[in-house]
Coordinates of C-alpha atoms and ligand atoms in Angstrom, one line a residue:
X76 CA 0.0 0.0 0.0
X77 CA 1.1 3.6 -0.5
X78 CA 3.7 4.6 -3.1
X79 CA 6.8 6.6 -2.3
X80 CA 9.1 8.5 -4.7
X81 CA 12.2 10.5 -4.4
X82 CA 14.4 12.5 -6.8
X83 CA 17.9 14.0 -6.6
X84 CA 18.9 15.7 -9.9
X85 CA 19.6 18.8 -11.8
X86 CA 16.1 20.0 -12.8
X87 CA 13.1 21.1 -10.8
X88 CA 11.9 18.2 -8.7
X89 CA 8.2 19.0 -8.6
X90 CA 7.2 17.9 -12.1
X91 CA 9.3 14.7 -11.8
X92 CA 7.7 13.9 -8.5
X93 CA 4.2 14.6 -9.6
X94 CA 4.6 12.5 -12.8
X95 CA 6.1 9.6 -10.7
X96 CA 3.3 9.8 -8.2
X97 CA 0.7 9.6 -10.9
X98 CA 2.3 6.3 -12.1
X99 CA 2.0 5.0 -8.5
X100 CA -1.5 6.2 -7.8
X101 CA -2.7 2.6 -8.3
X102 CA -1.0 1.9 -4.9
X103 CA -3.3 4.2 -3.0
X104 CA -5.1 7.4 -3.6
X105 CA -6.5 8.6 -0.2
X106 CA -4.1 11.5 -0.1
X107 CA -0.9 12.7 -1.6
X108 CA 2.0 15.0 -0.8
X109 CA 5.5 16.2 -1.7
X110 CA 8.4 17.9 -0.1
X111 CA 10.9 19.9 -2.1
X112 CA 14.2 21.0 -0.7
X113 CA 14.5 24.7 -1.6
X114 CA 16.6 26.9 0.8
X115 CA 14.2 25.3 3.3
X116 CA 11.8 22.3 3.2
X117 CA 8.6 23.1 1.3
X118 CA 5.8 20.6 1.9
X119 CA 2.4 20.4 0.1
X120 CA -0.4 17.9 0.8
X121 CA -4.0 17.2 -0.4
X122 CA -6.7 14.7 0.3
X123 CA -7.6 12.5 -2.6
X124 CA -5.9 12.0 -5.9
X125 CA -2.7 13.6 -7.3
X126 CA -4.7 16.2 -9.3
X127 CA -5.8 17.7 -6.0
X128 CA -2.2 17.9 -4.8
X129 CA -1.1 19.6 -8.1
X130 CA -3.7 22.4 -7.4
X131 CA -1.9 23.1 -4.0
X132 CA 1.6 23.5 -5.4
X133 CA 2.7 27.1 -6.4
X134 CA 4.3 27.5 -9.8
X135 CA 7.7 28.7 -8.9
X136 CA 9.6 26.0 -7.0
X137 CA 13.1 25.2 -8.3
X138 CA 14.3 22.7 -5.7
X139 CA 16.1 19.8 -7.4
X140 CA 15.7 17.3 -4.6
X141 CA 12.4 16.0 -3.2
X142 CA 10.2 13.2 -2.0
X143 CA 6.5 12.3 -2.6
X144 CA 3.9 10.0 -1.4
X145 CA 0.5 8.6 -2.4
X146 CA -1.4 7.1 0.5
X147 CA -3.6 4.1 1.2
X148 CA -4.8 4.8 4.7
X149 CA -4.0 2.3 7.4
X150 CA -3.3 4.3 10.6
X151 CA -5.5 7.4 10.6
X152 CA -8.2 8.4 8.2
X153 CA -7.5 10.1 4.9
X154 CA -6.8 13.8 5.8
X155 CA -4.2 16.4 5.1
X156 CA -2.8 16.0 8.6
X157 CA -2.3 12.3 8.0
X158 CA -1.0 12.7 4.5
X159 CA 2.8 12.3 4.0
X160 CA 5.4 13.7 3.9
X161 CA 5.8 14.1 7.7
X162 CA 8.2 16.7 9.0
X163 CA 9.9 17.2 12.3
X164 CA 10.4 20.6 14.0
X165 CA 9.0 23.9 13.1
X166 CA 10.5 25.2 10.9
X167 CA 10.8 21.7 9.5
X168 CA 14.2 20.1 10.0
X169 CA 13.7 16.9 8.1
X170 CA 10.9 15.5 5.9
X171 CA 10.0 11.8 5.3
X172 CA 7.7 9.5 3.4
X173 CA 7.0 5.9 4.3
X174 CA 5.3 2.9 2.9
X175 CA 4.6 0.1 5.4
X176 CA 3.5 -0.3 9.0
X177 CA 5.4 0.4 12.2
X178 CA 4.2 -2.3 14.5
X179 CA 5.6 -0.9 17.8
X180 CA 4.5 2.7 17.1
X181 CA 2.2 3.0 20.1
X182 CA 5.0 2.3 22.6
X183 CA 7.4 4.6 20.7
X184 CA 4.8 7.3 20.5
X185 CA 4.1 7.3 24.2
X186 CA 7.9 7.3 24.9
X187 CA 8.5 10.2 22.5
X188 CA 5.5 12.2 23.9
X189 CA 6.9 11.8 27.4
X190 CA 10.1 13.3 26.1
X191 CA 8.2 16.3 24.7
X192 CA 7.7 15.5 21.1
X193 CA 4.4 16.8 19.7
X194 CA 2.6 14.6 17.2
X195 CA 0.6 16.3 14.5
X196 CA -0.9 13.2 12.8
X197 CA -2.5 9.9 13.8
X198 CA 0.0 8.0 11.6
X199 CA 2.5 5.4 12.7
X200 CA 5.0 7.1 10.3
X201 CA 5.4 10.1 12.5
X202 CA 7.3 8.1 15.1
X203 CA 10.1 7.6 12.6
X204 CA 10.3 11.3 12.1
X205 CA 10.6 12.1 15.8
X206 CA 13.0 9.2 16.4
X207 CA 15.3 10.6 13.6
X208 CA 15.0 14.1 15.1
X209 CA 16.1 12.7 18.5
X210 CA 19.0 10.9 16.9
X211 CA 20.0 14.0 15.0
X212 CA 19.5 16.7 17.5
X213 CA 19.4 15.0 20.9
X214 CA 15.9 16.2 21.9
X215 CA 12.7 17.8 20.8
X216 CA 14.0 21.3 20.6
X217 CA 13.6 22.7 17.1
X218 CA 16.7 24.8 17.2
X219 CA 19.2 22.1 18.5
X220 CA 22.6 21.6 16.9
X221 CA 22.9 18.7 14.6
X222 CA 24.9 16.0 16.4
X223 CA 25.6 13.5 13.6
X224 CA 25.0 12.8 9.9
X225 CA 21.7 11.6 8.6
X226 CA 22.6 8.1 7.5
X227 CA 23.9 6.8 10.9
X228 CA 20.8 8.4 12.5
X229 CA 18.6 6.6 10.1
X230 CA 20.3 3.3 10.9
X231 CA 19.8 3.9 14.6
X232 CA 16.1 4.6 14.1
X233 CA 15.9 1.4 12.0
X234 CA 17.2 -0.5 15.0
X235 CA 14.4 0.8 17.1
X236 CA 11.3 0.5 14.8
X237 CA 9.7 -2.9 14.2
X238 CA 7.5 -3.6 11.1
X239 CA 7.8 -2.9 7.4
X240 CA 9.0 0.2 5.7
X241 CA 10.3 1.8 2.5
X242 CA 11.4 5.3 3.5
X243 CA 12.6 8.3 1.5
X244 CA 13.8 11.4 3.3
X245 CA 15.3 14.8 2.7
X246 CA 17.4 16.8 5.2
X247 CA 18.4 20.5 4.7
X248 CA 21.6 20.1 6.7
X249 CA 22.8 17.7 3.9
X250 CA 21.3 19.4 0.8
X251 CA 21.5 17.7 -2.6
X252 CA 20.9 14.3 -1.0
X253 CA 18.0 11.9 -0.9
X254 CA 18.1 9.2 1.7
X255 CA 16.3 5.9 1.4
X256 CA 15.9 2.7 3.5
X257 CA 14.0 -0.5 3.2
X258 CA 12.6 -3.5 5.2
X259 CA 9.8 -5.7 3.9
X260 CA 8.3 -3.0 1.6
X261 CA 9.4 -2.6 -2.0
X262 CA 12.0 0.0 -3.0
X263 CA 13.9 0.4 -6.2
X264 CA 16.5 3.0 -7.3
X265 CA 16.6 4.4 -10.8
X266 CA 20.0 5.3 -12.0
X267 CA 19.9 8.2 -14.4
X268 CA 22.4 10.6 -16.0
X269 CA 23.0 13.5 -13.7
X270 CA 19.9 12.5 -11.8
X271 CA 18.7 9.6 -9.7
X272 CA 15.4 8.3 -8.6
X273 CA 13.8 6.1 -5.9
X274 CA 10.4 4.6 -5.9
X275 CA 8.1 1.8 -4.7
X276 CA 7.9 0.5 -8.2
X277 CA 10.0 1.0 -11.4
X278 CA 7.0 2.3 -13.4
X279 CA 7.4 5.6 -11.4
X280 CA 10.6 6.5 -13.2
X281 CA 10.5 4.3 -16.3
X282 CA 10.2 7.4 -18.5
X283 CA 13.6 8.5 -17.3
X284 CA 15.7 5.4 -16.9
X285 CA 15.6 1.6 -17.2
X286 CA 18.8 1.1 -15.1
X287 CA 17.8 0.0 -11.6
X288 CA 19.2 -1.1 -8.3
X289 CA 16.9 -3.2 -6.2
X290 CA 17.3 -2.3 -2.5
X291 CA 17.2 -5.3 -0.1
X292 CA 15.9 -5.5 3.5
X293 CA 17.9 -3.4 6.0
X294 CA 19.8 -1.6 3.3
X295 CA 20.1 2.2 3.1
X296 CA 21.2 4.4 0.3
X297 CA 22.2 8.0 -0.4
X298 CA 21.3 9.4 -3.8
X299 CA 22.8 12.6 -5.1
X300 CA 22.6 13.8 -8.8
X301 CA 25.8 12.0 -9.8
X302 CA 26.1 9.2 -7.4
X303 CA 24.2 6.3 -5.7
X304 CA 25.8 4.8 -2.6
X305 CA 24.1 1.7 -1.0
X306 CA 25.0 0.5 2.4
X307 CA 24.4 -2.8 4.3
X308 CA 22.9 -3.3 7.7
X309 CA 26.0 -2.3 9.6
X310 CA 26.8 0.7 7.4
X311 CA 29.3 -1.2 5.1
X312 CA 29.3 0.1 1.5
X313 CA 27.8 -2.4 -1.0
X314 CA 28.8 -3.1 -4.5
X315 CA 25.3 -3.4 -6.0
X316 CA 24.5 -4.5 -9.6
X317 CA 22.7 -2.1 -11.9
X318 CA 20.1 -4.1 -13.7
X319 CA 18.1 -3.3 -16.9
X320 CA 14.3 -3.3 -16.8
X321 CA 12.7 -4.9 -19.8
X322 CA 9.4 -3.0 -19.5
X323 CA 9.1 0.2 -21.5
X324 CA 7.2 3.4 -20.8
X325 CA 4.6 2.8 -23.5
X326 CA 3.6 -0.4 -21.6
X327 CA 2.8 1.8 -18.6
X328 CA 0.7 4.3 -20.5
X329 CA -3.0 4.1 -21.5
X330 CA -2.2 4.2 -25.3
X331 CA -5.5 5.8 -26.2
X332 CA -7.7 3.5 -24.1
X333 CA -10.2 5.2 -21.7
X334 CA -8.9 3.1 -18.8
X335 CA -5.8 1.0 -18.0
X336 CA -8.2 -1.9 -17.3
X337 CA -9.6 -1.8 -20.8
X338 CA -6.1 -1.6 -22.3
X339 CA -5.0 -4.5 -20.2
X340 CA -8.0 -6.6 -21.2
X341 CA -7.1 -6.0 -24.8
X342 CA -3.4 -6.6 -24.2
X343 CA -4.2 -10.2 -23.3
X344 CA -3.7 -11.2 -27.0
X345 CA -0.1 -10.2 -26.8
X346 CA 0.6 -10.8 -23.1
X347 CA -0.4 -14.4 -23.4
X348 CA 2.0 -14.7 -26.3
X349 CA 4.7 -13.1 -24.2
X350 CA 4.0 -15.6 -21.4
X351 CA 4.3 -18.5 -23.8
X352 CA 7.4 -17.2 -25.6
X353 CA 10.3 -19.6 -25.3
X354 CA 8.4 -22.0 -23.1
X355 CA 6.8 -24.4 -25.6
X356 CA 8.4 -26.9 -28.0
X357 CA 5.5 -27.6 -30.3
X358 CA 7.2 -30.2 -32.5
X359 CA 8.4 -32.3 -29.6
X360 CA 5.2 -31.7 -27.6
X361 CA 7.2 -30.5 -24.6
X362 CA 7.5 -27.6 -22.3
X363 CA 10.6 -25.8 -21.3
X364 CA 10.4 -23.9 -18.0
X365 CA 13.3 -21.9 -16.5
X366 CA 13.1 -21.3 -12.8
X367 CA 11.9 -24.7 -11.6
X368 CA 13.4 -25.4 -8.2
X369 CA 13.1 -29.2 -8.7
X370 CA 15.0 -31.8 -10.7
X371 CA 13.0 -34.2 -12.9
X372 CA 13.5 -37.0 -10.3
X373 CA 12.2 -34.7 -7.6
X374 CA 9.1 -33.9 -9.7
X375 CA 8.5 -37.6 -10.2
X376 CA 8.5 -38.3 -6.5
X377 CA 6.7 -35.2 -5.4
X378 CA 3.8 -36.0 -3.1
X379 CA 2.0 -32.6 -2.8
X380 CA 1.7 -29.1 -4.2
X381 CA 0.6 -26.4 -1.9
X382 CA -0.5 -23.3 -3.7
X383 CA -0.6 -20.0 -1.7
X384 CA -2.1 -16.7 -3.0
X385 CA -4.6 -13.9 -2.4
X386 CA -7.5 -12.5 -4.3
X387 CA -7.5 -13.0 -8.0
X388 CA -4.2 -14.9 -7.8
X389 CA -5.9 -17.3 -5.4
X390 CA -8.6 -17.9 -8.1
X391 CA -5.7 -18.8 -10.5
X392 CA -4.4 -21.1 -7.8
X393 CA -7.8 -22.9 -7.5
X394 CA -7.7 -23.6 -11.2
X395 CA -4.1 -24.7 -10.9
X396 CA -5.2 -27.3 -8.2
X397 CA -7.6 -28.8 -10.7
X398 CA -4.9 -28.9 -13.4
X399 CA -2.2 -30.5 -11.2
X400 CA -4.6 -33.1 -10.0
X401 CA -6.3 -33.9 -13.3
X402 CA -3.3 -33.7 -15.6
X403 CA -0.3 -34.6 -13.4
X404 CA -2.0 -36.7 -10.8
X405 CA -0.4 -34.8 -7.9
X406 CA -2.3 -33.9 -4.8
X407 CA -2.7 -30.1 -4.8
X408 CA -4.1 -27.8 -2.2
X409 CA -4.7 -24.1 -2.5
X410 CA -5.2 -21.7 0.4
X411 CA -5.5 -18.0 0.9
X412 CA -2.4 -16.7 2.6
X413 CA -4.1 -14.6 5.3
X414 CA -5.3 -17.9 6.8
X415 CA -2.4 -20.1 5.9
X416 CA 0.1 -17.9 7.7
X417 CA -1.6 -18.4 11.0
X418 CA -2.1 -22.2 10.8
X419 CA 0.2 -24.9 11.9
X420 CA 0.1 -26.7 8.6
X421 CA 1.0 -30.4 8.4
X422 CA 3.7 -30.4 5.7
X423 CA 4.6 -34.0 5.1
X424 CA 6.4 -35.9 2.3
X425 CA 7.9 -34.0 -0.6
X426 CA 5.9 -30.8 -0.9
X427 CA 6.4 -28.0 -3.4
X428 CA 4.9 -24.7 -2.3
X429 CA 3.9 -22.3 -5.1
X430 CA 3.2 -18.7 -4.3
X431 CA 1.2 -16.9 -7.0
X432 CA 1.4 -13.1 -6.9
X433 CA 1.2 -10.5 -9.6
X434 CA 3.1 -7.9 -7.6
X435 CA 5.4 -10.2 -5.7
X436 CA 4.9 -7.8 -2.8
X437 CA 1.6 -9.0 -1.1
X438 CA 2.3 -9.1 2.6
X439 CA 0.2 -12.1 3.4
X440 CA 1.7 -14.1 0.5
X441 CA 5.2 -13.3 1.6
X442 CA 4.3 -14.2 5.2
X443 CA 2.8 -17.5 4.2
X444 CA 5.9 -18.5 2.1
X445 CA 8.1 -17.5 5.0
X446 CA 6.1 -19.6 7.4
X447 CA 7.3 -22.6 5.4
X448 CA 10.9 -21.9 6.2
X449 CA 10.5 -24.1 9.3
X450 CA 9.7 -27.1 7.1
X451 CA 11.9 -29.0 4.7
X452 CA 9.8 -27.8 1.7
X453 CA 10.8 -26.4 -1.7
X454 CA 9.2 -23.1 -2.7
X455 CA 8.7 -21.3 -5.9
X456 CA 6.9 -18.1 -7.1
X457 CA 4.8 -17.3 -10.2
X458 CA 5.0 -13.5 -10.4
X459 CA 4.8 -10.7 -12.9
X460 CA 7.4 -8.3 -11.3
X461 CA 11.1 -9.0 -11.8
X462 CA 13.1 -8.2 -8.7
X463 CA 10.0 -8.2 -6.4
X464 CA 10.4 -9.4 -2.9
X465 CA 8.9 -12.9 -3.5
X466 CA 11.6 -13.6 -6.0
X467 CA 14.2 -13.3 -3.2
X468 CA 12.2 -15.4 -0.8
X469 CA 11.6 -18.6 -2.9
X470 CA 13.9 -21.3 -4.4
X471 CA 12.6 -20.8 -7.9
X472 CA 10.7 -18.2 -10.0
X473 CA 8.6 -18.3 -13.2
X474 CA 7.8 -14.9 -14.5
X475 CA 4.4 -14.4 -16.1
X476 CA 5.8 -11.6 -18.4
X477 CA 2.4 -9.9 -18.8
X478 CA 4.0 -6.4 -18.6
X479 CA 3.1 -3.8 -16.1
X480 CA -0.5 -4.1 -14.8
X481 CA -1.7 -0.7 -13.6
X482 CA -5.5 -1.2 -13.2
X483 CA -6.2 -2.2 -9.7
X484 CA -8.5 -5.0 -11.0
X485 CA -6.2 -7.7 -12.2
X486 CA -6.9 -9.0 -15.8
X487 CA -3.9 -9.8 -18.0
X488 CA -1.8 -10.9 -14.9
X489 CA -4.5 -13.4 -14.1
X490 CA -4.6 -15.0 -17.6
X491 CA -0.8 -15.0 -17.6
X492 CA -0.8 -16.9 -14.3
X493 CA -3.3 -19.4 -15.7
X494 CA -1.0 -20.0 -18.7
X495 CA 2.0 -20.6 -16.5
X496 CA -0.1 -23.1 -14.4
X497 CA -1.2 -24.9 -17.6
X498 CA 2.4 -25.2 -18.7
X499 CA 3.6 -26.4 -15.3
X500 CA 0.8 -29.0 -15.0
X501 CA 1.6 -30.3 -18.5
X502 CA 5.4 -30.4 -17.7
X503 CA 4.8 -32.2 -14.5
X504 CA 2.4 -34.6 -16.2
X505 CA 5.0 -35.4 -18.9
X506 CA 7.7 -36.0 -16.4
X507 CA 5.5 -38.2 -14.2
X508 CA 4.4 -40.2 -17.2
X509 CA 0.7 -39.2 -16.9
X510 CA 0.4 -37.6 -20.3
X511 CA 1.3 -39.1 -23.7
X512 CA 3.5 -36.9 -25.9
X513 CA 0.8 -36.8 -28.6
X514 CA -1.8 -35.7 -26.1
X515 CA 0.6 -33.0 -24.9
X516 CA 1.2 -31.9 -28.5
X517 CA -2.6 -31.5 -29.0
X518 CA -2.9 -29.6 -25.8
X519 CA 0.0 -27.3 -26.7
X520 CA -1.6 -26.7 -30.1
X521 CA -4.7 -25.6 -28.1
X522 CA -2.7 -23.3 -25.9
X523 CA -1.1 -21.7 -28.9
X524 CA -4.6 -20.9 -30.3
X525 CA -5.7 -19.0 -27.2
X526 CA -4.4 -15.5 -28.1
X527 CA -6.3 -15.6 -31.4
X528 CA -9.4 -16.9 -29.5
X529 CA -9.1 -14.1 -27.0
X530 CA -9.1 -11.7 -30.0
X531 CA -12.4 -13.3 -31.1
X532 CA -13.9 -12.7 -27.7
X533 CA -12.7 -9.1 -27.8
X534 CA -14.4 -8.6 -31.1
X535 CA -17.8 -9.3 -29.4
X536 CA -17.4 -6.5 -26.9
X537 CA -20.4 -4.6 -28.2
X538 CA -22.7 -7.5 -27.3
X539 CA -21.1 -7.8 -23.9
X540 CA -21.4 -4.0 -23.4
X541 CA -25.1 -4.1 -24.3
X542 CA -25.6 -6.9 -21.8
X543 CA -23.7 -5.0 -19.1
X544 CA -25.7 -1.9 -19.6
X545 CA -29.0 -3.6 -19.4
X546 CA -28.2 -5.1 -16.0
X547 CA -26.2 -2.3 -14.5
X548 CA -29.1 -1.4 -12.3
X549 CA -29.1 -4.8 -10.6
X550 CA -28.5 -4.8 -6.8
X551 CA -27.0 -8.2 -6.8
X552 CA -25.3 -10.6 -9.3
X553 CA -24.6 -14.3 -9.1
X554 CA -21.9 -16.2 -11.1
X555 CA -22.1 -20.0 -11.5
X556 CA -19.6 -22.4 -12.7
X557 CA -18.6 -26.0 -12.3
X558 CA -15.3 -27.8 -12.4
X559 CA -12.7 -25.5 -14.0
X560 CA -15.3 -22.8 -14.4
X561 CA -15.9 -22.6 -10.7
X562 CA -12.7 -20.5 -10.1
X563 CA -13.8 -18.4 -13.1
X564 CA -17.2 -17.8 -11.5
X565 CA -15.4 -16.5 -8.4
X566 CA -13.2 -14.3 -10.4
X567 CA -16.1 -12.9 -12.5
X568 CA -17.9 -12.0 -9.2
X569 CA -14.7 -10.4 -7.7
X570 CA -14.1 -8.3 -10.9
X571 CA -17.7 -7.1 -10.9
X572 CA -17.8 -6.2 -7.2
X573 CA -14.5 -4.5 -7.0
X574 CA -15.0 -2.1 -9.9
X575 CA -18.8 -1.6 -10.1
X576 CA -19.6 -1.9 -6.4
X577 CA -22.5 -4.2 -7.2
X578 CA -22.9 -7.0 -4.7
X579 CA -21.8 -10.2 -6.5
X580 CA -21.1 -13.8 -5.5
X581 CA -19.6 -16.7 -7.3
X582 CA -20.7 -20.2 -6.6
X583 CA -19.9 -23.8 -7.5
X584 CA -23.2 -24.3 -9.4
X585 CA -23.9 -27.6 -7.7
X586 CA -23.9 -25.8 -4.3
X587 CA -26.7 -23.4 -5.2
X588 CA -29.4 -25.7 -3.9
X589 CA -27.6 -26.0 -0.6
X590 CA -28.5 -22.5 0.4
X591 CA -27.7 -19.6 -2.0
X592 CA -30.7 -20.4 -4.1
X593 CA -32.8 -18.7 -1.3
X594 CA -31.3 -15.4 -2.4
X595 CA -32.7 -15.5 -6.0
X596 CA -35.4 -13.0 -6.8
X597 CA -37.3 -12.3 -9.9
X598 CA -34.9 -10.7 -12.4
X599 CA -31.7 -11.3 -10.4
X600 CA -29.0 -11.6 -13.1
X601 CA -27.2 -15.0 -12.9
X602 CA -24.2 -15.5 -15.1
X603 CA -23.8 -19.2 -15.8
X604 CA -20.5 -20.4 -17.5
X605 CA -21.9 -23.1 -19.7
X606 CA -19.1 -24.0 -22.1
X607 CA -19.0 -27.6 -23.5
X608 CA -17.3 -30.1 -21.3
X609 CA -17.9 -32.9 -18.8
X610 CA -20.3 -30.8 -16.6
X611 CA -22.2 -29.2 -19.4
X612 CA -25.4 -31.2 -18.8
X613 CA -25.1 -30.5 -15.1
X614 CA -24.9 -26.8 -15.5
X615 CA -27.9 -26.9 -17.8
X616 CA -29.8 -28.4 -14.9
X617 CA -28.6 -25.6 -12.6
X618 CA -29.7 -23.1 -15.2
X619 CA -33.2 -24.6 -15.2
X620 CA -33.3 -24.5 -11.4
X621 CA -32.5 -20.8 -11.5
X622 CA -35.0 -20.0 -14.3
X623 CA -37.7 -21.8 -12.3
X624 CA -37.1 -19.1 -9.6
X625 CA -37.6 -16.3 -12.2
X626 CA -34.0 -15.2 -12.2
X627 CA -32.5 -13.9 -15.4
X628 CA -29.8 -16.1 -16.9
X629 CA -26.8 -14.8 -18.9
X630 CA -24.9 -17.8 -20.3
X631 CA -21.3 -17.8 -21.4
X632 CA -21.4 -20.5 -24.1
X633 CA -19.6 -21.9 -27.1
X634 CA -20.1 -20.3 -30.5
X635 CA -21.5 -23.5 -31.9
X636 CA -23.9 -24.3 -29.0
X637 CA -27.3 -23.7 -30.5
X638 CA -29.1 -25.6 -27.7
X639 CA -28.4 -23.1 -24.9
X640 CA -30.6 -20.3 -26.3
X641 CA -33.7 -22.3 -25.4
X642 CA -32.9 -22.0 -21.7
X643 CA -31.4 -18.6 -21.0
X644 CA -32.1 -14.9 -21.5
X645 CA -28.8 -13.7 -23.0
X646 CA -25.9 -15.7 -24.5
X647 CA -22.4 -14.3 -24.6
X648 CA -20.2 -16.4 -26.9
X649 CA -16.7 -17.8 -26.7
X650 CA -14.9 -19.8 -29.4
X651 CA -15.1 -23.5 -28.9
X652 CA -12.0 -24.8 -27.2
X653 CA -10.6 -27.7 -25.2
X654 CA -12.6 -27.8 -22.0
X655 CA -9.5 -27.4 -20.0
X656 CA -8.6 -24.2 -21.8
X657 CA -12.0 -22.5 -22.3
X658 CA -12.0 -21.0 -18.8
X659 CA -9.4 -18.5 -20.0
X660 CA -11.8 -17.3 -22.8
X661 CA -14.8 -17.2 -20.4
X662 CA -12.8 -15.1 -18.0
X663 CA -12.2 -12.5 -20.7
X664 CA -16.0 -12.2 -21.2
X665 CA -16.5 -11.6 -17.5
X666 CA -13.7 -9.0 -17.4
X667 CA -15.5 -7.1 -20.1
X668 CA -18.9 -7.5 -18.4
X669 CA -17.4 -6.0 -15.2
X670 CA -15.7 -3.3 -17.1
X671 CA -18.8 -2.1 -19.1
X672 CA -21.0 -2.4 -16.0
X673 CA -18.7 -0.1 -14.1
X674 CA -18.4 2.2 -17.1
X675 CA -22.2 2.5 -17.3
X676 CA -22.3 3.3 -13.6
X677 CA -19.6 6.0 -13.9
X678 CA -17.3 4.2 -11.4
X679 CA -13.6 5.0 -10.9
X680 CA -12.5 1.9 -12.8
X681 CA -8.7 1.9 -12.5
X682 CA -8.8 3.1 -8.9
X683 CA -11.9 1.7 -7.2
X684 CA -12.7 3.0 -3.8
X685 CA -11.0 1.6 -0.8
X686 CA -8.7 -0.6 -2.9
X687 CA -5.0 -0.6 -3.7
X688 CA -3.1 -2.6 -6.3
X689 CA -0.4 -4.0 -4.0
X690 CA -1.5 -5.0 -0.6
X691 CA 1.7 -4.7 1.3
X692 CA 0.1 -4.6 4.7
X693 CA -1.5 -7.4 6.6
Ligands
LIG113 O1 -0.2 -8.9 -6.3 P1 -1.0 -10.1 -5.9 O2 -1.3 -11.0 -7.0 O3 -0.4 -10.9 -4.8 O4 -2.3 -9.5 -5.4 C1 -3.3 -10.3 -4.8 C2 -4.6 -9.5 -4.7 O5 -4.5 -8.4 -3.9 C3 -5.2 -9.1 -6.0 O6 -5.3 -10.2 -6.9 C4 -6.5 -8.4 -5.9 O7 -7.5 -9.3 -5.5 C5 -7.0 -7.7 -7.2 N1 -7.5 -6.4 -6.9 C6 -8.0 -8.4 -7.9 O8 -8.4 -7.8 -9.1

């Protein structure tokens, strides 16, 4: 949650900071603020989105060093007082932005208040500011002499605070410098020419540089226009590698689409191709996956796969469970990380834990994977973000390569996760002798067709839009699916509720009669995923049960299914595909349905209320 940015360069910092903050707005948009180091610290804040902040900033500000923040409120409601940056002293003697949570802030706050420090906000962040002030000036006085340099003071404060943080700070006693530190919250440095950047995410400065340094836990760094120096936990200077980011700035722009979400839905044609690139050997009927933490022998003798994820990534994991069991004959479990991290799981035999996370920064997912350190268990991640924290916490990584996903509602990252899970399941099935090479070849042919079939779904967007508009007044929506379409029903409901704010629930269609059917009223829209496959007849029966209660049924069905029209009110079509693969196509229909519903209702589609893209707090 929250996005931080910092700049130390040779041109006015304000436009750079504002542009960077706009790129990070997906991380939170309750309030925003910047500090620029002029001859003194100049701080501006506003509640709401970055445009509100822009209106607060005077035109003439030439400072070339500064910090910025966009907030997703955790401690203290969204208000100007609680907005970052937070400053110490009056006039301000240091200014700081923070992403994360300080767990021991209450104890520290009481201690600092007893010493005479006055808190101006309800945030946990403000304790870091006063702790730093104490280390630097020896007491709460605003006019005290500075006793030491900023970086050692920062390290001392880091020794006192507990929790997670990415911090950026500016300090007039050491002008021209930007200070950063990290523990358990993302932080990356952009290395430019005569200017350097720091941010929660590379997209913040991608327009200026692709050369990056990933900051690790307990590291600190000092950025000046011509130099980046990174230090280890004990203050030792580190020789960090400068890495090249593959993403380009166009990928992080809207490219003429009204919303990032719509752009990202359309990008699935190419993003799925990118995910597949270099991973399939069509002629041989084989899959080649870099980043697997197991040898073939270990895959053959594996007894269980434990999938760990949150939200949409958890839905991908649910589908993965079906695939690993059906194709590769491996017992697979999937669990939401916020629950798993507090269980005492029984991890027996040879288990592979797979964390699925678009951002690679979700706090619960990281905690769940860390909880497995106590067991003799191999771990791997499926993630979209190169260099993200999860990649350093697992034994192996497969990148989804979907490109930057900016819309808070996950779309192309989800389908990319599904593709990786298909490939993994086929690979494991081949190694374990559960799949004939010819069957694998046919399956691979089917996977290769998906981008073209997604394009066919996109070409029907007008029909989906019309349907979305006609039900946009509904107060509740149901989504039904069976077998592999059950996770897609859950995902369809999540997409709709998060961006349209219409109450929506996804159900395993067979469960309807065990309770949820009581909720049906005349005209309630029920989306039934009724593509051809082993449960087609069963879902038809469920559709009839729903119709008998006067609900309105919208079916997602194969193009060549002429039967379905007899039983439902609206049919949205997907090209006919292997029943294992068609969930990807149905999912694109449901993404568009959610998008056009939210559009009809005038919702804030890319930044829905109360949500943030990366949930880096518990
Ligand atoms: O980055 P992650 O995949 O770990 O994020 C997990 C969830 O927070 C995320 O999928 C969330 O549910 C999305 N808003 C769904 O669209």
